[in-house]
C-alpha cells in the first residue's frame, strides 16, 4: 500500500513582519544597484540554446566561468550567473554535462515553446501537469494552489512558476533532467552545511534579480542580518514552532538589535516546507505582504536556512535600511 503525503499549502507556510521608524535621522546609502561587471549582453540570447545533456564546455565558451558554484538538492552543482541581475540564470552541471536550467529572465528551448510572460492557460492548453511525484513507495501529491505546474516531457521535468498578482503569467521556470529527479529518494534533499549556504545565497540572488526586474536597488549582503536570520531558523527547528515571535517573546527587531543592526526600517519574511530556495522565493513572491518586503525600500539583506523540524526546512529573511 502506497503512502500519500500532500505537498503545497498543507506542509508549507509563510509569515511576515515589518516595521518602519520614521523619527530616525540616520541616512544610509541605498544606491547599491551598480554591478562592476556584466554578462556580454550579445550572448544572453544564447542561453536559449543551452540544452539538457550538452557538455559544460559550451556553457563556458559562451558565458565564461560562473560567478558562484552552489550545491543543489538534485546532486548536481548550480553554476550561478548573477553579475547582471536583469539576465539572471543558473545551469545545473553534473559529470561535465548540463542537468538543469533555471531563469526568471531568459527563455530556453527546453521549455517546449512556452516562454516567460506566457499565461498559465497557455501551458495547460498544451500540456497536462503531473499530479504527483513518486519517491520509492510514496506518492507526493502536488498541491500548488495554482502557483506552479510541473510538466514531465522528453526526459525532463519542467516547472513553470506563475505570478498570481500578474494574470498568472510565467515569471520563471526550472528544467531538471528526469534521471536527477528520479534519483531523489524524497522531495527533500539530504541536509548539509554546503546546501544550507547554497540555499541562503540563492534566496539573495533571487531577491535581487526580481528587484532588478522591478527597477529597484540591489540589496547588499549583511553578516549581521545573516546571523540574526540563521539563529531564528535554528531556533524554530530546535523549539518546534513557526512564528516571528520566539519562545522568549522576542520580535525580529529585538533579534536585530541584539546583533547590533541599526535601522530606519526593517522587515522579516519566514517560510517553511518549501523544497528549495527557488520554491521558497516563488511562494513568497505570491504573497502580497512578503512580496512587499522583497520589493521594499531596504538596502541590506541576510538569509538563514535550517534543516529539520516538522516542516523539514525553514527560511528566514531579514531586511533593513
PDB file of C-alpha atoms in Angstrom:
ATOM      1  CA  UNK A   1       0.000   0.000   0.000  1.00  0.00           C
ATOM      2  CA  UNK A   2       1.390   3.358  -1.008  1.00  0.00           C
ATOM      3  CA  UNK A   3       1.553   6.225   1.433  1.00  0.00           C
ATOM      4  CA  UNK A   4       0.417   9.653   0.299  1.00  0.00           C
ATOM      5  CA  UNK A   5       1.844  12.920   1.528  1.00  0.00           C
ATOM      6  CA  UNK A   6       0.480  16.240   0.349  1.00  0.00           C
ATOM      7  CA  UNK A   7       2.875  18.994  -0.668  1.00  0.00           C
ATOM      8  CA  UNK A   8       1.998  22.611  -1.184  1.00  0.00           C
ATOM      9  CA  UNK A   9      -0.157  24.570   1.209  1.00  0.00           C
ATOM     10  CA  UNK A  10      -0.538  21.634   3.598  1.00  0.00           C
ATOM     11  CA  UNK A  11       3.089  21.363   4.665  1.00  0.00           C
ATOM     12  CA  UNK A  12       4.404  24.780   3.728  1.00  0.00           C
ATOM     13  CA  UNK A  13       3.862  28.069   5.475  1.00  0.00           C
ATOM     14  CA  UNK A  14       4.727  31.774   5.239  1.00  0.00           C
ATOM     15  CA  UNK A  15       4.749  34.668   7.677  1.00  0.00           C
ATOM     16  CA  UNK A  16       5.966  38.255   7.515  1.00  0.00           C
ATOM     17  CA  UNK A  17       6.792  41.088   9.890  1.00  0.00           C
ATOM     18  CA  UNK A  18       7.846  44.649   9.151  1.00  0.00           C
ATOM     19  CA  UNK A  19       8.463  47.898  10.955  1.00  0.00           C
ATOM     20  CA  UNK A  20       9.162  51.457   9.870  1.00  0.00           C
ATOM     21  CA  UNK A  21      10.801  54.003  12.158  1.00  0.00           C
ATOM     22  CA  UNK A  22      10.274  57.500  10.804  1.00  0.00           C
ATOM     23  CA  UNK A  23      11.906  59.535  13.572  1.00  0.00           C
ATOM     24  CA  UNK A  24      15.444  58.362  12.846  1.00  0.00           C
ATOM     25  CA  UNK A  25      17.713  60.910  11.168  1.00  0.00           C
ATOM     26  CA  UNK A  26      20.326  58.347  10.196  1.00  0.00           C
ATOM     27  CA  UNK A  27      20.863  58.246   6.429  1.00  0.00           C
ATOM     28  CA  UNK A  28      22.005  55.092   4.705  1.00  0.00           C
ATOM     29  CA  UNK A  29      23.076  54.925   1.089  1.00  0.00           C
ATOM     30  CA  UNK A  30      20.620  52.653  -0.737  1.00  0.00           C
ATOM     31  CA  UNK A  31      22.188  53.075  -4.156  1.00  0.00           C
ATOM     32  CA  UNK A  32      23.507  49.534  -4.499  1.00  0.00           C
ATOM     33  CA  UNK A  33      22.250  48.801  -7.992  1.00  0.00           C
ATOM     34  CA  UNK A  34      25.541  49.199  -9.851  1.00  0.00           C
ATOM     35  CA  UNK A  35      27.357  45.997 -10.822  1.00  0.00           C
ATOM     36  CA  UNK A  36      31.067  46.225 -11.526  1.00  0.00           C
ATOM     37  CA  UNK A  37      30.884  43.696 -14.314  1.00  0.00           C
ATOM     38  CA  UNK A  38      28.190  42.374 -16.593  1.00  0.00           C
ATOM     39  CA  UNK A  39      27.486  39.463 -18.888  1.00  0.00           C
ATOM     40  CA  UNK A  40      28.151  40.078 -22.552  1.00  0.00           C
ATOM     41  CA  UNK A  41      24.620  41.125 -23.446  1.00  0.00           C
ATOM     42  CA  UNK A  42      25.015  39.868 -27.000  1.00  0.00           C
ATOM     43  CA  UNK A  43      25.449  36.373 -25.557  1.00  0.00           C
ATOM     44  CA  UNK A  44      22.467  36.271 -23.212  1.00  0.00           C
ATOM     45  CA  UNK A  45      20.168  35.157 -26.005  1.00  0.00           C
ATOM     46  CA  UNK A  46      22.411  32.112 -26.430  1.00  0.00           C
ATOM     47  CA  UNK A  47      21.214  30.660 -23.126  1.00  0.00           C
ATOM     48  CA  UNK A  48      18.103  29.812 -25.144  1.00  0.00           C
ATOM     49  CA  UNK A  49      20.061  27.114 -26.970  1.00  0.00           C
ATOM     50  CA  UNK A  50      21.716  25.506 -23.933  1.00  0.00           C
ATOM     51  CA  UNK A  51      20.189  22.033 -23.726  1.00  0.00           C
ATOM     52  CA  UNK A  52      19.911  19.327 -21.108  1.00  0.00           C
ATOM     53  CA  UNK A  53      22.614  16.763 -21.896  1.00  0.00           C
ATOM     54  CA  UNK A  54      25.051  19.172 -23.531  1.00  0.00           C
ATOM     55  CA  UNK A  55      28.662  19.427 -22.438  1.00  0.00           C
ATOM     56  CA  UNK A  56      29.709  22.033 -19.915  1.00  0.00           C
ATOM     57  CA  UNK A  57      32.242  23.398 -22.378  1.00  0.00           C
ATOM     58  CA  UNK A  58      29.508  25.000 -24.472  1.00  0.00           C
ATOM     59  CA  UNK A  59      28.210  26.908 -21.456  1.00  0.00           C
ATOM     60  CA  UNK A  60      31.702  28.093 -20.509  1.00  0.00           C
ATOM     61  CA  UNK A  61      32.553  29.087 -24.071  1.00  0.00           C
ATOM     62  CA  UNK A  62      29.517  31.370 -24.186  1.00  0.00           C
ATOM     63  CA  UNK A  63      29.478  32.831 -20.685  1.00  0.00           C
ATOM     64  CA  UNK A  64      32.807  32.041 -19.072  1.00  0.00           C
ATOM     65  CA  UNK A  65      33.239  30.799 -15.539  1.00  0.00           C
ATOM     66  CA  UNK A  66      30.208  31.201 -13.246  1.00  0.00           C
ATOM     67  CA  UNK A  67      30.141  33.819 -10.517  1.00  0.00           C
ATOM     68  CA  UNK A  68      29.496  31.095  -7.950  1.00  0.00           C
ATOM     69  CA  UNK A  69      29.007  27.327  -7.844  1.00  0.00           C
ATOM     70  CA  UNK A  70      26.332  26.025  -5.458  1.00  0.00           C
ATOM     71  CA  UNK A  71      25.144  22.625  -4.392  1.00  0.00           C
ATOM     72  CA  UNK A  72      21.600  21.617  -5.333  1.00  0.00           C
ATOM     73  CA  UNK A  73      19.036  19.219  -3.953  1.00  0.00           C
ATOM     74  CA  UNK A  74      19.399  17.159  -7.144  1.00  0.00           C
ATOM     75  CA  UNK A  75      23.025  16.117  -6.757  1.00  0.00           C
ATOM     76  CA  UNK A  76      24.369  18.408  -9.471  1.00  0.00           C
ATOM     77  CA  UNK A  77      26.009  21.794  -8.942  1.00  0.00           C
ATOM     78  CA  UNK A  78      24.293  25.015  -9.935  1.00  0.00           C
ATOM     79  CA  UNK A  79      26.534  27.306 -11.989  1.00  0.00           C
ATOM     80  CA  UNK A  80      25.265  30.730 -10.926  1.00  0.00           C
ATOM     81  CA  UNK A  81      25.481  33.700 -13.318  1.00  0.00           C
ATOM     82  CA  UNK A  82      24.478  36.668 -11.190  1.00  0.00           C
ATOM     83  CA  UNK A  83      26.662  39.574 -12.311  1.00  0.00           C
ATOM     84  CA  UNK A  84      23.713  41.028 -14.258  1.00  0.00           C
ATOM     85  CA  UNK A  85      20.530  40.533 -12.275  1.00  0.00           C
ATOM     86  CA  UNK A  86      18.430  41.575 -15.264  1.00  0.00           C
ATOM     87  CA  UNK A  87      19.780  38.486 -17.040  1.00  0.00           C
ATOM     88  CA  UNK A  88      19.989  36.048 -14.144  1.00  0.00           C
ATOM     89  CA  UNK A  89      20.272  32.324 -14.772  1.00  0.00           C
ATOM     90  CA  UNK A  90      21.517  29.094 -13.218  1.00  0.00           C
ATOM     91  CA  UNK A  91      22.700  25.970 -15.052  1.00  0.00           C
ATOM     92  CA  UNK A  92      22.994  22.608 -13.322  1.00  0.00           C
ATOM     93  CA  UNK A  93      26.165  20.643 -14.091  1.00  0.00           C
ATOM     94  CA  UNK A  94      26.994  17.036 -13.196  1.00  0.00           C
ATOM     95  CA  UNK A  95      29.827  14.981 -14.687  1.00  0.00           C
ATOM     96  CA  UNK A  96      30.589  17.833 -17.113  1.00  0.00           C
ATOM     97  CA  UNK A  97      27.018  17.681 -18.516  1.00  0.00           C
ATOM     98  CA  UNK A  98      24.060  20.091 -18.277  1.00  0.00           C
ATOM     99  CA  UNK A  99      21.398  18.647 -15.968  1.00  0.00           C
ATOM    100  CA  UNK A 100      19.251  21.633 -15.063  1.00  0.00           C
ATOM    101  CA  UNK A 101      18.329  25.196 -16.038  1.00  0.00           C
ATOM    102  CA  UNK A 102      16.619  27.978 -14.100  1.00  0.00           C
ATOM    103  CA  UNK A 103      15.886  31.565 -15.096  1.00  0.00           C
ATOM    104  CA  UNK A 104      13.415  34.319 -14.337  1.00  0.00           C
ATOM    105  CA  UNK A 105      14.813  36.495 -17.118  1.00  0.00           C
ATOM    106  CA  UNK A 106      15.855  34.477 -20.180  1.00  0.00           C
ATOM    107  CA  UNK A 107      13.912  31.940 -22.213  1.00  0.00           C
ATOM    108  CA  UNK A 108      15.042  28.412 -23.044  1.00  0.00           C
ATOM    109  CA  UNK A 109      14.470  25.985 -25.886  1.00  0.00           C
ATOM    110  CA  UNK A 110      13.954  23.329 -23.200  1.00  0.00           C
ATOM    111  CA  UNK A 111      10.596  24.781 -22.096  1.00  0.00           C
ATOM    112  CA  UNK A 112       8.754  23.309 -25.094  1.00  0.00           C
ATOM    113  CA  UNK A 113       7.695  26.561 -26.809  1.00  0.00           C
ATOM    114  CA  UNK A 114       6.474  28.150 -23.577  1.00  0.00           C
ATOM    115  CA  UNK A 115       8.149  31.425 -22.560  1.00  0.00           C
ATOM    116  CA  UNK A 116       8.378  33.788 -19.613  1.00  0.00           C
ATOM    117  CA  UNK A 117       5.353  36.083 -19.795  1.00  0.00           C
ATOM    118  CA  UNK A 118       3.048  33.430 -21.232  1.00  0.00           C
ATOM    119  CA  UNK A 119      -0.007  32.655 -19.102  1.00  0.00           C
ATOM    120  CA  UNK A 120      -0.924  29.576 -17.104  1.00  0.00           C
ATOM    121  CA  UNK A 121      -3.767  28.841 -19.513  1.00  0.00           C
ATOM    122  CA  UNK A 122      -1.247  28.733 -22.376  1.00  0.00           C
ATOM    123  CA  UNK A 123       0.623  25.963 -20.565  1.00  0.00           C
ATOM    124  CA  UNK A 124      -2.481  23.974 -19.689  1.00  0.00           C
ATOM    125  CA  UNK A 125      -3.869  24.143 -23.218  1.00  0.00           C
ATOM    126  CA  UNK A 126      -0.788  22.344 -24.487  1.00  0.00           C
ATOM    127  CA  UNK A 127       0.278  20.152 -21.573  1.00  0.00           C
ATOM    128  CA  UNK A 128      -1.221  18.268 -18.636  1.00  0.00           C
ATOM    129  CA  UNK A 129       0.608  18.972 -15.381  1.00  0.00           C
ATOM    130  CA  UNK A 130       1.605  15.960 -13.326  1.00  0.00           C
ATOM    131  CA  UNK A 131      -0.415  15.335 -10.181  1.00  0.00           C
ATOM    132  CA  UNK A 132       2.279  13.721  -8.050  1.00  0.00           C
ATOM    133  CA  UNK A 133       5.926  12.746  -7.773  1.00  0.00           C
ATOM    134  CA  UNK A 134       6.680   9.165  -6.799  1.00  0.00           C
ATOM    135  CA  UNK A 135       9.637   8.561  -4.496  1.00  0.00           C
ATOM    136  CA  UNK A 136      10.063   4.902  -3.585  1.00  0.00           C
ATOM    137  CA  UNK A 137       6.651   3.675  -2.487  1.00  0.00           C
ATOM    138  CA  UNK A 138       5.399   7.158  -1.615  1.00  0.00           C
ATOM    139  CA  UNK A 139       3.359   9.413  -3.864  1.00  0.00           C
ATOM    140  CA  UNK A 140       3.891  13.072  -3.064  1.00  0.00           C
ATOM    141  CA  UNK A 141       0.737  14.772  -4.269  1.00  0.00           C
ATOM    142  CA  UNK A 142       1.394  18.185  -5.814  1.00  0.00           C
ATOM    143  CA  UNK A 143      -0.874  20.794  -4.257  1.00  0.00           C
ATOM    144  CA  UNK A 144       0.475  24.044  -5.676  1.00  0.00           C
ATOM    145  CA  UNK A 145      -2.725  26.068  -5.279  1.00  0.00           C
ATOM    146  CA  UNK A 146      -2.288  27.113  -8.900  1.00  0.00           C
ATOM    147  CA  UNK A 147       1.041  28.847  -8.258  1.00  0.00           C
ATOM    148  CA  UNK A 148       3.097  26.481 -10.426  1.00  0.00           C
ATOM    149  CA  UNK A 149       2.725  23.497 -12.746  1.00  0.00           C
ATOM    150  CA  UNK A 150       5.159  20.644 -13.339  1.00  0.00           C
ATOM    151  CA  UNK A 151       5.282  19.053 -16.789  1.00  0.00           C
ATOM    152  CA  UNK A 152       7.034  15.739 -17.469  1.00  0.00           C
ATOM    153  CA  UNK A 153       8.086  15.574 -21.123  1.00  0.00           C
ATOM    154  CA  UNK A 154      11.056  14.427 -23.222  1.00  0.00           C
ATOM    155  CA  UNK A 155      13.042  13.043 -20.288  1.00  0.00           C
ATOM    156  CA  UNK A 156      12.812  16.208 -18.231  1.00  0.00           C
ATOM    157  CA  UNK A 157      10.665  17.844 -15.585  1.00  0.00           C
ATOM    158  CA  UNK A 158       9.709  21.461 -16.281  1.00  0.00           C
ATOM    159  CA  UNK A 159       8.289  23.638 -13.523  1.00  0.00           C
ATOM    160  CA  UNK A 160       6.540  26.821 -14.622  1.00  0.00           C
ATOM    161  CA  UNK A 161       6.135  29.333 -11.800  1.00  0.00           C
ATOM    162  CA  UNK A 162       3.240  31.794 -12.101  1.00  0.00           C
ATOM    163  CA  UNK A 163       2.831  35.313 -10.776  1.00  0.00           C
ATOM    164  CA  UNK A 164      -0.674  35.200  -9.316  1.00  0.00           C
ATOM    165  CA  UNK A 165      -0.622  39.011  -8.977  1.00  0.00           C
ATOM    166  CA  UNK A 166       0.042  39.488 -12.697  1.00  0.00           C
ATOM    167  CA  UNK A 167      -2.602  37.465 -14.526  1.00  0.00           C
ATOM    168  CA  UNK A 168      -0.893  34.157 -13.712  1.00  0.00           C
ATOM    169  CA  UNK A 169       1.915  34.901 -16.142  1.00  0.00           C
ATOM    170  CA  UNK A 170       5.022  32.728 -16.097  1.00  0.00           C
ATOM    171  CA  UNK A 171       7.638  34.549 -14.024  1.00  0.00           C
ATOM    172  CA  UNK A 172      10.291  31.821 -14.057  1.00  0.00           C
ATOM    173  CA  UNK A 173      10.928  28.192 -14.929  1.00  0.00           C
ATOM    174  CA  UNK A 174      13.088  25.292 -13.822  1.00  0.00           C
ATOM    175  CA  UNK A 175      14.093  22.359 -16.043  1.00  0.00           C
ATOM    176  CA  UNK A 176      15.525  19.197 -14.463  1.00  0.00           C
ATOM    177  CA  UNK A 177      16.852  16.066 -16.143  1.00  0.00           C
ATOM    178  CA  UNK A 178      14.414  13.223 -15.415  1.00  0.00           C
ATOM    179  CA  UNK A 179      17.163  10.947 -14.067  1.00  0.00           C
ATOM    180  CA  UNK A 180      18.198  13.504 -11.469  1.00  0.00           C
ATOM    181  CA  UNK A 181      14.575  13.858 -10.418  1.00  0.00           C
ATOM    182  CA  UNK A 182      14.017  10.099 -10.242  1.00  0.00           C
ATOM    183  CA  UNK A 183      17.252   9.562  -8.300  1.00  0.00           C
ATOM    184  CA  UNK A 184      15.941  11.684  -5.426  1.00  0.00           C
ATOM    185  CA  UNK A 185      14.555   9.358  -2.755  1.00  0.00           C
ATOM    186  CA  UNK A 186      12.457  12.089  -1.150  1.00  0.00           C
ATOM    187  CA  UNK A 187      11.164  15.501  -2.146  1.00  0.00           C
ATOM    188  CA  UNK A 188      13.589  16.911   0.430  1.00  0.00           C
ATOM    189  CA  UNK A 189      17.338  16.860  -0.059  1.00  0.00           C
ATOM    190  CA  UNK A 190      19.766  15.311   2.386  1.00  0.00           C
ATOM    191  CA  UNK A 191      20.833  18.124   4.751  1.00  0.00           C
ATOM    192  CA  UNK A 192      24.348  19.524   4.566  1.00  0.00           C
ATOM    193  CA  UNK A 193      26.094  22.736   5.559  1.00  0.00           C
ATOM    194  CA  UNK A 194      27.033  23.398   1.935  1.00  0.00           C
ATOM    195  CA  UNK A 195      23.432  23.024   0.776  1.00  0.00           C
ATOM    196  CA  UNK A 196      22.222  25.370   3.521  1.00  0.00           C
ATOM    197  CA  UNK A 197      24.710  28.001   2.418  1.00  0.00           C
ATOM    198  CA  UNK A 198      23.744  27.461  -1.224  1.00  0.00           C
ATOM    199  CA  UNK A 199      20.052  27.972  -0.466  1.00  0.00           C
ATOM    200  CA  UNK A 200      20.846  31.107   1.529  1.00  0.00           C
ATOM    201  CA  UNK A 201      22.860  32.660  -1.278  1.00  0.00           C
ATOM    202  CA  UNK A 202      20.276  31.657  -3.886  1.00  0.00           C
ATOM    203  CA  UNK A 203      17.499  33.382  -1.924  1.00  0.00           C
ATOM    204  CA  UNK A 204      19.583  36.574  -2.003  1.00  0.00           C
ATOM    205  CA  UNK A 205      20.209  36.208  -5.742  1.00  0.00           C
ATOM    206  CA  UNK A 206      16.541  35.553  -6.471  1.00  0.00           C
ATOM    207  CA  UNK A 207      15.553  38.555  -4.360  1.00  0.00           C
ATOM    208  CA  UNK A 208      17.997  40.845  -6.148  1.00  0.00           C
ATOM    209  CA  UNK A 209      17.073  39.556  -9.579  1.00  0.00           C
ATOM    210  CA  UNK A 210      13.365  40.237  -9.069  1.00  0.00           C
ATOM    211  CA  UNK A 211      14.219  43.649  -7.625  1.00  0.00           C
ATOM    212  CA  UNK A 212      16.281  44.404 -10.736  1.00  0.00           C
ATOM    213  CA  UNK A 213      13.333  43.429 -12.929  1.00  0.00           C
ATOM    214  CA  UNK A 214      11.267  45.975 -10.980  1.00  0.00           C
ATOM    215  CA  UNK A 215      13.866  48.729 -11.334  1.00  0.00           C
ATOM    216  CA  UNK A 216      14.921  48.598  -7.681  1.00  0.00           C
ATOM    217  CA  UNK A 217      18.313  48.807  -5.999  1.00  0.00           C
ATOM    218  CA  UNK A 218      20.388  45.746  -5.235  1.00  0.00           C
ATOM    219  CA  UNK A 219      20.383  44.644  -1.597  1.00  0.00           C
ATOM    220  CA  UNK A 220      23.842  44.209  -0.121  1.00  0.00           C
ATOM    221  CA  UNK A 221      24.766  41.178   1.956  1.00  0.00           C
ATOM    222  CA  UNK A 222      24.685  41.839   5.703  1.00  0.00           C
ATOM    223  CA  UNK A 223      26.587  39.482   8.002  1.00  0.00           C
ATOM    224  CA  UNK A 224      24.636  40.806  10.994  1.00  0.00           C
ATOM    225  CA  UNK A 225      21.278  40.148   9.308  1.00  0.00           C
ATOM    226  CA  UNK A 226      22.521  36.736   8.205  1.00  0.00           C
ATOM    227  CA  UNK A 227      23.431  35.845  11.801  1.00  0.00           C
ATOM    228  CA  UNK A 228      20.043  37.048  13.057  1.00  0.00           C
ATOM    229  CA  UNK A 229      18.247  35.037  10.355  1.00  0.00           C
ATOM    230  CA  UNK A 230      20.288  31.885  10.944  1.00  0.00           C
ATOM    231  CA  UNK A 231      19.673  31.983  14.670  1.00  0.00           C
ATOM    232  CA  UNK A 232      15.918  32.345  14.186  1.00  0.00           C
ATOM    233  CA  UNK A 233      15.637  29.480  11.678  1.00  0.00           C
ATOM    234  CA  UNK A 234      17.629  27.221  14.009  1.00  0.00           C
ATOM    235  CA  UNK A 235      15.530  28.291  16.989  1.00  0.00           C
ATOM    236  CA  UNK A 236      12.298  27.417  15.154  1.00  0.00           C
ATOM    237  CA  UNK A 237      13.691  23.955  14.380  1.00  0.00           C
ATOM    238  CA  UNK A 238      15.024  23.303  17.876  1.00  0.00           C
ATOM    239  CA  UNK A 239      11.942  24.542  19.723  1.00  0.00           C
ATOM    240  CA  UNK A 240       9.360  23.295  17.217  1.00  0.00           C
ATOM    241  CA  UNK A 241       7.446  26.434  16.316  1.00  0.00           C
ATOM    242  CA  UNK A 242       6.873  28.669  13.281  1.00  0.00           C
ATOM    243  CA  UNK A 243       6.452  32.331  14.141  1.00  0.00           C
ATOM    244  CA  UNK A 244       8.203  35.695  14.127  1.00  0.00           C
ATOM    245  CA  UNK A 245       7.885  35.890  17.912  1.00  0.00           C
ATOM    246  CA  UNK A 246      10.187  33.364  19.532  1.00  0.00           C
ATOM    247  CA  UNK A 247       9.644  31.446  22.760  1.00  0.00           C
ATOM    248  CA  UNK A 248      11.374  34.231  24.701  1.00  0.00           C
ATOM    249  CA  UNK A 249       8.769  36.660  23.306  1.00  0.00           C
ATOM    250  CA  UNK A 250      11.407  38.436  21.185  1.00  0.00           C
ATOM    251  CA  UNK A 251      10.369  40.117  17.936  1.00  0.00           C
ATOM    252  CA  UNK A 252      12.514  40.192  14.778  1.00  0.00           C
ATOM    253  CA  UNK A 253      13.578  43.698  15.790  1.00  0.00           C
ATOM    254  CA  UNK A 254      14.707  42.545  19.221  1.00  0.00           C
ATOM    255  CA  UNK A 255      16.863  39.946  17.489  1.00  0.00           C
ATOM    256  CA  UNK A 256      18.246  42.505  15.009  1.00  0.00           C
ATOM    257  CA  UNK A 257      19.067  44.849  17.867  1.00  0.00           C
ATOM    258  CA  UNK A 258      20.941  42.040  19.598  1.00  0.00           C
ATOM    259  CA  UNK A 259      23.154  41.679  16.518  1.00  0.00           C
ATOM    260  CA  UNK A 260      23.935  45.405  16.523  1.00  0.00           C
ATOM    261  CA  UNK A 261      21.858  46.304  13.470  1.00  0.00           C
ATOM    262  CA  UNK A 262      20.907  49.986  13.261  1.00  0.00           C
ATOM    263  CA  UNK A 263      17.956  50.615  11.005  1.00  0.00           C
ATOM    264  CA  UNK A 264      15.398  53.154   9.850  1.00  0.00           C
ATOM    265  CA  UNK A 265      13.039  50.437   8.683  1.00  0.00           C
ATOM    266  CA  UNK A 266      13.222  46.660   8.790  1.00  0.00           C
ATOM    267  CA  UNK A 267      11.251  43.577   7.857  1.00  0.00           C
ATOM    268  CA  UNK A 268      11.285  39.815   8.148  1.00  0.00           C
ATOM    269  CA  UNK A 269       9.901  37.026   5.991  1.00  0.00           C
ATOM    270  CA  UNK A 270       9.831  33.422   7.153  1.00  0.00           C
ATOM    271  CA  UNK A 271       8.877  30.343   5.174  1.00  0.00           C
ATOM    272  CA  UNK A 272       8.887  26.631   5.893  1.00  0.00           C
ATOM    273  CA  UNK A 273       8.423  23.394   3.984  1.00  0.00           C
ATOM    274  CA  UNK A 274       9.453  24.574   0.517  1.00  0.00           C
ATOM    275  CA  UNK A 275      11.869  22.073  -1.009  1.00  0.00           C
ATOM    276  CA  UNK A 276      14.421  24.593  -2.314  1.00  0.00           C
ATOM    277  CA  UNK A 277      15.369  28.251  -2.352  1.00  0.00           C
ATOM    278  CA  UNK A 278      13.616  28.603  -5.707  1.00  0.00           C
ATOM    279  CA  UNK A 279      10.312  27.233  -4.428  1.00  0.00           C
ATOM    280  CA  UNK A 280      10.562  29.330  -1.254  1.00  0.00           C
ATOM    281  CA  UNK A 281      11.223  32.541  -3.196  1.00  0.00           C
ATOM    282  CA  UNK A 282       8.414  31.963  -5.676  1.00  0.00           C
ATOM    283  CA  UNK A 283       5.969  31.237  -2.835  1.00  0.00           C
ATOM    284  CA  UNK A 284       6.991  34.406  -1.011  1.00  0.00           C
ATOM    285  CA  UNK A 285       6.535  36.477  -4.154  1.00  0.00           C
ATOM    286  CA  UNK A 286       2.969  35.200  -4.496  1.00  0.00           C
ATOM    287  CA  UNK A 287       2.062  36.502  -1.039  1.00  0.00           C
ATOM    288  CA  UNK A 288       1.357  40.234  -1.129  1.00  0.00           C
ATOM    289  CA  UNK A 289       2.905  41.001   2.236  1.00  0.00           C
ATOM    290  CA  UNK A 290       6.070  39.006   1.627  1.00  0.00           C
ATOM    291  CA  UNK A 291       6.332  40.438  -1.868  1.00  0.00           C
ATOM    292  CA  UNK A 292       6.156  43.922  -0.335  1.00  0.00           C
ATOM    293  CA  UNK A 293       9.159  43.113   1.843  1.00  0.00           C
ATOM    294  CA  UNK A 294      11.142  41.618  -1.054  1.00  0.00           C
ATOM    295  CA  UNK A 295      10.457  44.721  -3.156  1.00  0.00           C
ATOM    296  CA  UNK A 296      10.650  47.093  -0.192  1.00  0.00           C
ATOM    297  CA  UNK A 297      12.673  50.219   0.467  1.00  0.00           C
ATOM    298  CA  UNK A 298      15.666  48.444   2.002  1.00  0.00           C
ATOM    299  CA  UNK A 299      19.360  48.274   1.233  1.00  0.00           C
ATOM    300  CA  UNK A 300      20.552  45.203   3.164  1.00  0.00           C
ATOM    301  CA  UNK A 301      19.577  41.553   3.458  1.00  0.00           C
ATOM    302  CA  UNK A 302      20.513  38.441   5.393  1.00  0.00           C
ATOM    303  CA  UNK A 303      19.119  34.929   4.972  1.00  0.00           C
ATOM    304  CA  UNK A 304      19.258  31.901   7.259  1.00  0.00           C
ATOM    305  CA  UNK A 305      18.233  28.358   6.323  1.00  0.00           C
ATOM    306  CA  UNK A 306      17.978  25.378   8.656  1.00  0.00           C
ATOM    307  CA  UNK A 307      17.000  21.747   8.047  1.00  0.00           C
ATOM    308  CA  UNK A 308      14.836  19.747  10.443  1.00  0.00           C
ATOM    309  CA  UNK A 309      11.651  20.218  12.442  1.00  0.00           C
ATOM    310  CA  UNK A 310       8.077  19.479  11.455  1.00  0.00           C
ATOM    311  CA  UNK A 311       8.423  21.363   8.149  1.00  0.00           C
ATOM    312  CA  UNK A 312      11.811  19.803   7.207  1.00  0.00           C
ATOM    313  CA  UNK A 313      13.332  23.151   6.192  1.00  0.00           C
ATOM    314  CA  UNK A 314      12.975  26.709   7.489  1.00  0.00           C
ATOM    315  CA  UNK A 315      13.896  30.008   5.785  1.00  0.00           C
ATOM    316  CA  UNK A 316      14.298  33.440   7.409  1.00  0.00           C
ATOM    317  CA  UNK A 317      14.920  36.695   5.534  1.00  0.00           C
ATOM    318  CA  UNK A 318      15.861  39.894   7.366  1.00  0.00           C
ATOM    319  CA  UNK A 319      15.752  43.233   5.529  1.00  0.00           C
ATOM    320  CA  UNK A 320      16.716  46.684   6.728  1.00  0.00           C
ATOM    321  CA  UNK A 321      17.936  50.145   5.796  1.00  0.00           C
TER     322      UNK A 321
END
